[in-house]
C-alpha cells in the first residue's frame, strides 16, 4: 500500500513540475491564462507558472510565414475570365491579438487575400491584369495589411504567381502579337527602302554636281588653252607680218606653207574621208619648204651678226 502511494506521489510531482516549468523556444511566444482569462505573454526562454491556476493558452509562431493562396476564377473589367493564384507573406507582431482577435488566423488571411484579388482584378482590363502585376501586388498589399492590422499581423508581401487567361483568348493574343510583329517588320523594311532611296538619290545628286564641276573645270581649261593658242597664233602672225613688212618674202612662204600643211592634215584626219584626191603641185610645196629653210638661215645669220656686233670687254 505504501509503495502504491509513493508511485502516485511521484507521478503527481512530475506532473506538477511539468505544469510549473515552461520553456518557450526561440521564434515563438506563448499566451498565459489564469482561470481561462489572458494575463500576459511568455517570451522565448525559461518561465515558471502556478499549476492549475495558470496555464498556456496559445502558442504563437512569431517568425515570418508563407501561405499559399488557392487558385480561383476572376472576371476582369472587360468580362474576361482568368485563373489566379498567389502567395502571401506575413508575420505576427502581437501574439495576444493574433490569438484572441480572430479565429483560425491562417484561414482568415487566405480568404481576405482571395476576396481582395477579385476586387482589384475586377477593376482592370485583361491587358492591364497581365502587364501591371507589380501594381496589383502593391494594391493588394496595402488593402490586406490595413485589414489585418487589428489582428496584430504585418503582411510583408503578396505575390500573384500565375494569371492564366482562357485558351482561346491566349491563341487570339498570340495571333494579335504575330500580326503586330509583322506590321513592325514591314514598317522597318519600308523605312529601310525609303532611306536607301534617299541615300541613292543623294549620291546621284552629289555625283552629278561633281560631274558638272568637272565639266566646268574642263571647259575653263579648254578655253584657257584656246586663248593661249590664239595668243600664240596672233604672235606668230605679228612676227610674220613684221618680217614681210621688212621685205622678207620667205616669211610669207613659211606662213602659207604652214597653213597649207595644217589644212592637208585636217582633211586627211577626217573620219568621213576614205580616199583623198587633190591636185597638189609638188614644186609649189618644195618652194614653200625652201622658203622656210631660207627664213631659218636668215634668222640664224642675224643672231650671229648681232653677237659679233657686241663690244668685247678687254681682259684685265
GROMACS .gro file of C-alpha atoms in nm:
model
  316
    1UNK     CA    1   0.000   0.000   0.000
    2UNK     CA    2   0.281   0.237   0.088
    3UNK     CA    3   0.457   0.165  -0.241
    4UNK     CA    4   0.143   0.244  -0.437
    5UNK     CA    5   0.109   0.576  -0.260
    6UNK     CA    6   0.473   0.656  -0.332
    7UNK     CA    7   0.423   0.591  -0.702
    8UNK     CA    8   0.118   0.816  -0.708
    9UNK     CA    9   0.304   1.091  -0.526
   10UNK     CA   10   0.595   1.061  -0.769
   11UNK     CA   11   0.370   1.085  -1.074
   12UNK     CA   12   0.192   1.383  -0.921
   13UNK     CA   13   0.525   1.553  -0.860
   14UNK     CA   14   0.631   1.501  -1.220
   15UNK     CA   15   0.303   1.645  -1.349
   16UNK     CA   16   0.336   1.937  -1.108
   17UNK     CA   17   0.688   2.012  -1.230
   18UNK     CA   18   0.584   1.997  -1.593
   19UNK     CA   19   0.300   2.238  -1.519
   20UNK     CA   20   0.531   2.462  -1.320
   21UNK     CA   21   0.829   2.489  -1.556
   22UNK     CA   22   0.775   2.627  -1.907
   23UNK     CA   23   1.049   2.670  -2.171
   24UNK     CA   24   0.944   2.877  -2.473
   25UNK     CA   25   1.154   2.804  -2.789
   26UNK     CA   26   1.309   3.081  -2.994
   27UNK     CA   27   1.074   3.230  -3.254
   28UNK     CA   28   0.760   3.162  -3.052
   29UNK     CA   29   0.554   3.339  -2.788
   30UNK     CA   30   0.301   3.173  -2.558
   31UNK     CA   31  -0.001   3.336  -2.400
   32UNK     CA   32  -0.078   3.271  -2.032
   33UNK     CA   33  -0.433   3.232  -1.899
   34UNK     CA   34  -0.544   3.240  -1.535
   35UNK     CA   35  -0.869   3.056  -1.484
   36UNK     CA   36  -0.925   3.089  -1.862
   37UNK     CA   37  -0.853   3.463  -1.885
   38UNK     CA   38  -0.550   3.606  -2.071
   39UNK     CA   39  -0.297   3.768  -1.837
   40UNK     CA   40   0.038   3.802  -2.015
   41UNK     CA   41   0.267   3.660  -2.286
   42UNK     CA   42   0.574   3.445  -2.237
   43UNK     CA   43   0.879   3.536  -2.446
   44UNK     CA   44   1.139   3.276  -2.552
   45UNK     CA   45   1.323   3.126  -2.254
   46UNK     CA   46   1.259   2.972  -1.907
   47UNK     CA   47   0.940   3.051  -1.715
   48UNK     CA   48   0.750   2.931  -1.406
   49UNK     CA   49   0.372   2.903  -1.391
   50UNK     CA   50   0.142   2.824  -1.098
   51UNK     CA   51  -0.008   2.485  -1.173
   52UNK     CA   52  -0.385   2.456  -1.203
   53UNK     CA   53  -0.425   2.836  -1.164
   54UNK     CA   54  -0.217   2.933  -1.470
   55UNK     CA   55  -0.180   2.751  -1.796
   56UNK     CA   56  -0.061   2.812  -2.153
   57UNK     CA   57  -0.332   2.947  -2.381
   58UNK     CA   58  -0.197   2.978  -2.741
   59UNK     CA   59   0.146   2.905  -2.884
   60UNK     CA   60   0.206   3.170  -3.150
   61UNK     CA   61   0.474   3.150  -3.421
   62UNK     CA   62   0.643   3.492  -3.441
   63UNK     CA   63   0.853   3.413  -3.749
   64UNK     CA   64   0.757   3.527  -4.099
   65UNK     CA   65   0.525   3.272  -4.254
   66UNK     CA   66   0.409   3.189  -4.605
   67UNK     CA   67   0.057   3.094  -4.705
   68UNK     CA   68  -0.044   2.950  -5.040
   69UNK     CA   69  -0.343   3.130  -5.192
   70UNK     CA   70  -0.556   2.875  -5.380
   71UNK     CA   71  -0.630   2.941  -5.748
   72UNK     CA   72  -0.965   3.095  -5.831
   73UNK     CA   73  -1.150   3.226  -6.136
   74UNK     CA   74  -1.169   3.606  -6.158
   75UNK     CA   75  -1.371   3.814  -6.405
   76UNK     CA   76  -1.186   4.123  -6.530
   77UNK     CA   77  -1.337   4.458  -6.623
   78UNK     CA   78  -1.373   4.356  -6.990
   79UNK     CA   79  -1.550   4.028  -6.891
   80UNK     CA   80  -1.251   3.801  -6.946
   81UNK     CA   81  -1.224   3.505  -6.708
   82UNK     CA   82  -0.873   3.442  -6.573
   83UNK     CA   83  -0.746   3.191  -6.321
   84UNK     CA   84  -0.529   3.342  -6.047
   85UNK     CA   85  -0.325   3.206  -5.756
   86UNK     CA   86  -0.056   3.352  -5.533
   87UNK     CA   87   0.132   3.356  -5.204
   88UNK     CA   88   0.117   3.586  -4.903
   89UNK     CA   89   0.397   3.654  -4.652
   90UNK     CA   90   0.301   3.772  -4.305
   91UNK     CA   91   0.445   3.795  -3.953
   92UNK     CA   92   0.275   3.804  -3.612
   93UNK     CA   93   0.376   4.115  -3.418
   94UNK     CA   94   0.132   4.091  -3.128
   95UNK     CA   95   0.078   3.734  -3.005
   96UNK     CA   96  -0.218   3.819  -2.782
   97UNK     CA   97  -0.414   4.000  -3.052
   98UNK     CA   98  -0.337   3.732  -3.312
   99UNK     CA   99  -0.455   3.468  -3.064
  100UNK     CA  100  -0.776   3.630  -2.940
  101UNK     CA  101  -0.886   3.887  -3.203
  102UNK     CA  102  -0.951   3.638  -3.484
  103UNK     CA  103  -1.046   3.273  -3.501
  104UNK     CA  104  -0.841   3.048  -3.733
  105UNK     CA  105  -0.584   3.309  -3.831
  106UNK     CA  106  -0.446   3.140  -4.144
  107UNK     CA  107  -0.790   3.075  -4.293
  108UNK     CA  108  -0.890   3.436  -4.228
  109UNK     CA  109  -0.577   3.570  -4.404
  110UNK     CA  110  -0.626   3.343  -4.707
  111UNK     CA  111  -0.991   3.437  -4.752
  112UNK     CA  112  -0.912   3.806  -4.710
  113UNK     CA  113  -0.644   3.788  -4.983
  114UNK     CA  114  -0.869   3.594  -5.222
  115UNK     CA  115  -1.150   3.845  -5.181
  116UNK     CA  116  -0.925   4.142  -5.249
  117UNK     CA  117  -0.774   3.971  -5.553
  118UNK     CA  118  -1.122   3.954  -5.706
  119UNK     CA  119  -1.182   4.318  -5.615
  120UNK     CA  120  -0.856   4.451  -5.762
  121UNK     CA  121  -0.859   4.245  -6.082
  122UNK     CA  122  -1.227   4.319  -6.135
  123UNK     CA  123  -1.140   4.686  -6.187
  124UNK     CA  124  -0.875   4.617  -6.453
  125UNK     CA  125  -0.884   4.509  -6.817
  126UNK     CA  126  -0.723   4.185  -6.923
  127UNK     CA  127  -0.422   4.358  -7.074
  128UNK     CA  128  -0.371   4.560  -6.756
  129UNK     CA  129  -0.407   4.246  -6.544
  130UNK     CA  130  -0.131   4.075  -6.741
  131UNK     CA  131   0.106   4.371  -6.768
  132UNK     CA  132   0.063   4.555  -6.437
  133UNK     CA  133   0.134   4.275  -6.193
  134UNK     CA  134   0.357   4.492  -5.972
  135UNK     CA  135   0.081   4.749  -5.932
  136UNK     CA  136  -0.169   4.473  -5.849
  137UNK     CA  137   0.065   4.329  -5.584
  138UNK     CA  138   0.114   4.674  -5.430
  139UNK     CA  139  -0.260   4.742  -5.419
  140UNK     CA  140  -0.331   4.403  -5.261
  141UNK     CA  141  -0.056   4.452  -5.002
  142UNK     CA  142  -0.190   4.789  -4.897
  143UNK     CA  143  -0.550   4.670  -4.855
  144UNK     CA  144  -0.471   4.340  -4.681
  145UNK     CA  145  -0.213   4.494  -4.447
  146UNK     CA  146  -0.464   4.755  -4.330
  147UNK     CA  147  -0.731   4.488  -4.282
  148UNK     CA  148  -0.506   4.255  -4.078
  149UNK     CA  149  -0.352   4.526  -3.859
  150UNK     CA  150  -0.616   4.485  -3.584
  151UNK     CA  151  -0.519   4.116  -3.569
  152UNK     CA  152  -0.162   4.201  -3.467
  153UNK     CA  153  -0.020   4.097  -3.807
  154UNK     CA  154   0.215   4.258  -4.053
  155UNK     CA  155   0.164   4.146  -4.414
  156UNK     CA  156   0.507   4.195  -4.571
  157UNK     CA  157   0.443   4.083  -4.928
  158UNK     CA  158   0.176   3.948  -5.162
  159UNK     CA  159   0.272   3.795  -5.495
  160UNK     CA  160   0.046   3.668  -5.773
  161UNK     CA  161   0.217   3.355  -5.901
  162UNK     CA  162   0.017   3.296  -6.217
  163UNK     CA  163  -0.259   3.463  -6.417
  164UNK     CA  164  -0.399   3.225  -6.679
  165UNK     CA  165  -0.644   3.355  -6.943
  166UNK     CA  166  -0.867   3.108  -7.132
  167UNK     CA  167  -0.701   2.902  -7.405
  168UNK     CA  168  -0.894   3.061  -7.691
  169UNK     CA  169  -0.804   3.405  -7.558
  170UNK     CA  170  -0.436   3.308  -7.542
  171UNK     CA  171  -0.448   3.193  -7.906
  172UNK     CA  172  -0.614   3.519  -8.008
  173UNK     CA  173  -0.349   3.719  -7.824
  174UNK     CA  174  -0.075   3.516  -7.995
  175UNK     CA  175  -0.223   3.591  -8.338
  176UNK     CA  176  -0.253   3.958  -8.248
  177UNK     CA  177   0.109   3.965  -8.135
  178UNK     CA  178   0.222   3.794  -8.455
  179UNK     CA  179   0.029   4.045  -8.667
  180UNK     CA  180   0.178   4.333  -8.472
  181UNK     CA  181   0.530   4.199  -8.520
  182UNK     CA  182   0.473   4.150  -8.893
  183UNK     CA  183   0.342   4.507  -8.910
  184UNK     CA  184   0.654   4.637  -8.738
  185UNK     CA  185   0.875   4.431  -8.969
  186UNK     CA  186   0.700   4.573  -9.277
  187UNK     CA  187   0.733   4.925  -9.141
  188UNK     CA  188   1.103   4.876  -9.073
  189UNK     CA  189   1.156   4.726  -9.420
  190UNK     CA  190   0.972   5.017  -9.586
  191UNK     CA  191   1.171   5.263  -9.379
  192UNK     CA  192   1.492   5.092  -9.486
  193UNK     CA  193   1.396   5.107  -9.854
  194UNK     CA  194   1.300   5.472  -9.815
  195UNK     CA  195   1.631   5.553  -9.650
  196UNK     CA  196   1.820   5.361  -9.918
  197UNK     CA  197   1.636   5.552 -10.193
  198UNK     CA  198   1.714   5.882 -10.023
  199UNK     CA  199   2.082   5.791  -9.991
  200UNK     CA  200   2.093   5.673 -10.353
  201UNK     CA  201   1.931   5.995 -10.477
  202UNK     CA  202   2.167   6.200 -10.264
  203UNK     CA  203   2.463   6.006 -10.405
  204UNK     CA  204   2.344   6.061 -10.761
  205UNK     CA  205   2.296   6.429 -10.685
  206UNK     CA  206   2.647   6.460 -10.547
  207UNK     CA  207   2.782   6.266 -10.846
  208UNK     CA  208   2.601   6.499 -11.089
  209UNK     CA  209   2.733   6.801 -10.901
  210UNK     CA  210   3.087   6.668 -10.914
  211UNK     CA  211   3.050   6.582 -11.286
  212UNK     CA  212   2.922   6.931 -11.357
  213UNK     CA  213   3.211   7.077 -11.159
  214UNK     CA  214   3.449   6.861 -11.361
  215UNK     CA  215   3.295   6.969 -11.691
  216UNK     CA  216   3.311   7.329 -11.580
  217UNK     CA  217   3.677   7.295 -11.489
  218UNK     CA  218   3.750   7.114 -11.818
  219UNK     CA  219   3.570   7.383 -12.019
  220UNK     CA  220   3.765   7.650 -11.834
  221UNK     CA  221   4.091   7.472 -11.907
  222UNK     CA  222   3.996   7.423 -12.270
  223UNK     CA  223   3.901   7.790 -12.308
  224UNK     CA  224   4.226   7.889 -12.145
  225UNK     CA  225   4.418   7.662 -12.385
  226UNK     CA  226   4.234   7.810 -12.685
  227UNK     CA  227   4.309   8.157 -12.556
  228UNK     CA  228   4.679   8.079 -12.526
  229UNK     CA  229   4.678   7.917 -12.869
  230UNK     CA  230   4.511   8.226 -13.015
  231UNK     CA  231   4.769   8.445 -12.843
  232UNK     CA  232   5.047   8.231 -12.986
  233UNK     CA  233   4.884   8.243 -13.330
  234UNK     CA  234   4.849   8.620 -13.307
  235UNK     CA  235   5.213   8.648 -13.201
  236UNK     CA  236   5.323   8.431 -13.490
  237UNK     CA  237   5.114   8.634 -13.734
  238UNK     CA  238   5.262   8.953 -13.595
  239UNK     CA  239   5.616   8.819 -13.635
  240UNK     CA  240   5.543   8.709 -13.993
  241UNK     CA  241   5.382   9.044 -14.075
  242UNK     CA  242   5.683   9.226 -13.938
  243UNK     CA  243   5.912   9.010 -14.148
  244UNK     CA  244   5.704   9.073 -14.462
  245UNK     CA  245   5.699   9.442 -14.394
  246UNK     CA  246   6.077   9.427 -14.372
  247UNK     CA  247   6.091   9.284 -14.723
  248UNK     CA  248   6.148   8.919 -14.630
  249UNK     CA  249   5.936   8.715 -14.873
  250UNK     CA  250   6.041   8.385 -14.720
  251UNK     CA  251   5.835   8.469 -14.411
  252UNK     CA  252   5.528   8.483 -14.630
  253UNK     CA  253   5.623   8.150 -14.786
  254UNK     CA  254   5.660   7.999 -14.436
  255UNK     CA  255   5.320   8.127 -14.330
  256UNK     CA  256   5.144   7.996 -14.642
  257UNK     CA  257   5.319   7.660 -14.625
  258UNK     CA  258   5.230   7.616 -14.258
  259UNK     CA  259   4.862   7.684 -14.325
  260UNK     CA  260   4.873   7.456 -14.627
  261UNK     CA  261   5.015   7.166 -14.426
  262UNK     CA  262   4.760   7.214 -14.148
  263UNK     CA  263   4.475   7.207 -14.400
  264UNK     CA  264   4.606   6.882 -14.551
  265UNK     CA  265   4.640   6.730 -14.207
  266UNK     CA  266   4.281   6.820 -14.117
  267UNK     CA  267   4.141   6.671 -14.439
  268UNK     CA  268   4.346   6.354 -14.403
  269UNK     CA  269   4.233   6.301 -14.043
  270UNK     CA  270   3.858   6.336 -14.119
  271UNK     CA  271   3.668   6.011 -14.031
  272UNK     CA  272   3.437   6.054 -14.333
  273UNK     CA  273   3.722   6.052 -14.582
  274UNK     CA  274   3.816   5.710 -14.716
  275UNK     CA  275   4.015   5.845 -15.014
  276UNK     CA  276   4.170   6.189 -15.076
  277UNK     CA  277   4.243   6.313 -15.435
  278UNK     CA  278   4.380   6.665 -15.460
  279UNK     CA  279   4.567   6.840 -15.746
  280UNK     CA  280   4.876   6.922 -15.547
  281UNK     CA  281   5.168   7.089 -15.720
  282UNK     CA  282   5.486   6.942 -15.580
  283UNK     CA  283   5.703   7.231 -15.693
  284UNK     CA  284   5.489   7.477 -15.501
  285UNK     CA  285   5.526   7.280 -15.178
  286UNK     CA  286   5.901   7.236 -15.234
  287UNK     CA  287   5.934   7.608 -15.299
  288UNK     CA  288   5.750   7.683 -14.983
  289UNK     CA  289   5.978   7.444 -14.794
  290UNK     CA  290   6.281   7.614 -14.947
  291UNK     CA  291   6.143   7.944 -14.832
  292UNK     CA  292   6.110   7.806 -14.482
  293UNK     CA  293   6.471   7.689 -14.484
  294UNK     CA  294   6.590   8.024 -14.619
  295UNK     CA  295   6.393   8.203 -14.350
  296UNK     CA  296   6.552   7.990 -14.082
  297UNK     CA  297   6.902   8.053 -14.230
  298UNK     CA  298   6.847   8.429 -14.237
  299UNK     CA  299   6.728   8.428 -13.877
  300UNK     CA  300   7.040   8.235 -13.773
  301UNK     CA  301   7.272   8.476 -13.964
  302UNK     CA  302   7.109   8.772 -13.790
  303UNK     CA  303   7.168   8.617 -13.449
  304UNK     CA  304   7.539   8.559 -13.532
  305UNK     CA  305   7.582   8.916 -13.661
  306UNK     CA  306   7.420   9.060 -13.351
  307UNK     CA  307   7.659   8.866 -13.128
  308UNK     CA  308   7.964   8.979 -13.329
  309UNK     CA  309   7.848   9.339 -13.314
  310UNK     CA  310   7.851   9.345 -12.937
  311UNK     CA  311   8.170   9.516 -12.792
  312UNK     CA  312   8.412   9.286 -12.618
  313UNK     CA  313   8.546   9.372 -12.277
  314UNK     CA  314   8.929   9.374 -12.279
  315UNK     CA  315   9.084   9.139 -12.028
  316UNK     CA  316   9.237   9.297 -11.718
   0.00000   0.00000   0.00000
